[in-house]
PDB file of C-alpha atoms in Angstrom:
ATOM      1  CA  UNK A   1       3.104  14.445  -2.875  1.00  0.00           C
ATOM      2  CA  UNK A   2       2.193  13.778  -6.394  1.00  0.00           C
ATOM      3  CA  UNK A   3      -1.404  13.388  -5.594  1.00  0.00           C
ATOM      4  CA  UNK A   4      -1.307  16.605  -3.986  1.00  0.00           C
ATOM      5  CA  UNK A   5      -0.182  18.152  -7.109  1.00  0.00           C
ATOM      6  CA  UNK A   6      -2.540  16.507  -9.159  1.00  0.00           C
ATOM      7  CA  UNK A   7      -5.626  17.522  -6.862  1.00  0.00           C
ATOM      8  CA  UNK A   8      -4.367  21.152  -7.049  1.00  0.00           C
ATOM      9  CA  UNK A   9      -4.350  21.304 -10.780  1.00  0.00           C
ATOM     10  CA  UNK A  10      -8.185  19.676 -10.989  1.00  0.00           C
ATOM     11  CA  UNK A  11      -8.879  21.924  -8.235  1.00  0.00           C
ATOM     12  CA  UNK A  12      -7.510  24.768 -10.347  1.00  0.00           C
ATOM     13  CA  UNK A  13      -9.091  22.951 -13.514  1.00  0.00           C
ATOM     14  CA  UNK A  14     -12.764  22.644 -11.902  1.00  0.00           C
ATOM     15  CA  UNK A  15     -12.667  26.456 -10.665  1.00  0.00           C
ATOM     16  CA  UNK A  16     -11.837  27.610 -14.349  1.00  0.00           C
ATOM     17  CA  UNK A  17     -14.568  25.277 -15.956  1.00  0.00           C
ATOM     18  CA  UNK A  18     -17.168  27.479 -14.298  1.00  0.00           C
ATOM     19  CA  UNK A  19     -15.742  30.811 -15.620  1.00  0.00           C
ATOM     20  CA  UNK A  20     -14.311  29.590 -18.892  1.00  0.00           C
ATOM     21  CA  UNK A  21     -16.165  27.253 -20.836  1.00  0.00           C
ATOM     22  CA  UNK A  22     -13.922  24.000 -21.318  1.00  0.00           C
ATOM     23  CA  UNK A  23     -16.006  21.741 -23.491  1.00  0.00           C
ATOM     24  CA  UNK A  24     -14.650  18.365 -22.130  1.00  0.00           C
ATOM     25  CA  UNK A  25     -14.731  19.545 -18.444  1.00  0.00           C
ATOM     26  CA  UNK A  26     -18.330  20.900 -18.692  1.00  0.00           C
ATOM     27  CA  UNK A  27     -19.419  18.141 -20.137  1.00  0.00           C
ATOM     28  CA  UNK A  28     -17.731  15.548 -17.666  1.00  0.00           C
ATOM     29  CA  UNK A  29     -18.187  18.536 -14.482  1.00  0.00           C
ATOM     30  CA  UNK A  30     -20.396  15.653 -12.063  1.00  0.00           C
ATOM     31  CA  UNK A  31     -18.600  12.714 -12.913  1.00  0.00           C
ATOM     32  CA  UNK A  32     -15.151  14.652 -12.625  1.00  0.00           C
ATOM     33  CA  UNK A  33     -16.483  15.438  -9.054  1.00  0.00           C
ATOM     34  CA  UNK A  34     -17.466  11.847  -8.495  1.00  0.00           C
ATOM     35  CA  UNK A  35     -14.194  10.125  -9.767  1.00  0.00           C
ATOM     36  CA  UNK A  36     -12.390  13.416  -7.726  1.00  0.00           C
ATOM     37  CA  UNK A  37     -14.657  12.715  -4.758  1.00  0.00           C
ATOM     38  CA  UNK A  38     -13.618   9.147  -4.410  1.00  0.00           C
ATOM     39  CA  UNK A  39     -10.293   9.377  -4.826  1.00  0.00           C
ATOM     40  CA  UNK A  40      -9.553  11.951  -2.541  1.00  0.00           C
ATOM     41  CA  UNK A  41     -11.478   9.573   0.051  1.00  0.00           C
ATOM     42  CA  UNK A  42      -9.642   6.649  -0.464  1.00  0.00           C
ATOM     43  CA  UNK A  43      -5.826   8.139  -0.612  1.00  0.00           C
ATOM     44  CA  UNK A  44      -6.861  10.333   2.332  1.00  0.00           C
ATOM     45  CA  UNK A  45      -8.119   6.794   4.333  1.00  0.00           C
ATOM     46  CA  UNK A  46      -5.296   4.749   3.007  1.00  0.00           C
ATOM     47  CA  UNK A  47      -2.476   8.155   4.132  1.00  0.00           C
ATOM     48  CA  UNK A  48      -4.057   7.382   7.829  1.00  0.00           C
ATOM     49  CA  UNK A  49      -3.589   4.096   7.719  1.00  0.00           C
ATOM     50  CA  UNK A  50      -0.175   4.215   7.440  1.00  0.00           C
ATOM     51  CA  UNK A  51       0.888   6.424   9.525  1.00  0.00           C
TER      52      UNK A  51
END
């Protein structure tokens, strides 16, 4: 539940970094994606694992 919160508001976060310039996020865009990437992987493996 929390993590579904935090993806929204990087999801929100990322969108607005390509409209509005937001110097951290612009600078950090790919490894945000990465670090985003893998965690989304691993809490969506570890969710279906305990079901």
């Amino acid at each position: 539940m929390i993590f579904r919160l935090i993806s929204l508001i990087f999801v929100i976060l990322l969108l607005l970094s390509f409209w509005i310039k937001i110097p951290f996020f612009n600078d950090y865009r790919p490894v945000m994606i990465l670090i985003y990437g893998l965690t989304y992987y691993f809490v969506d493996r570890h969710q279906r694992l305990t079901r």
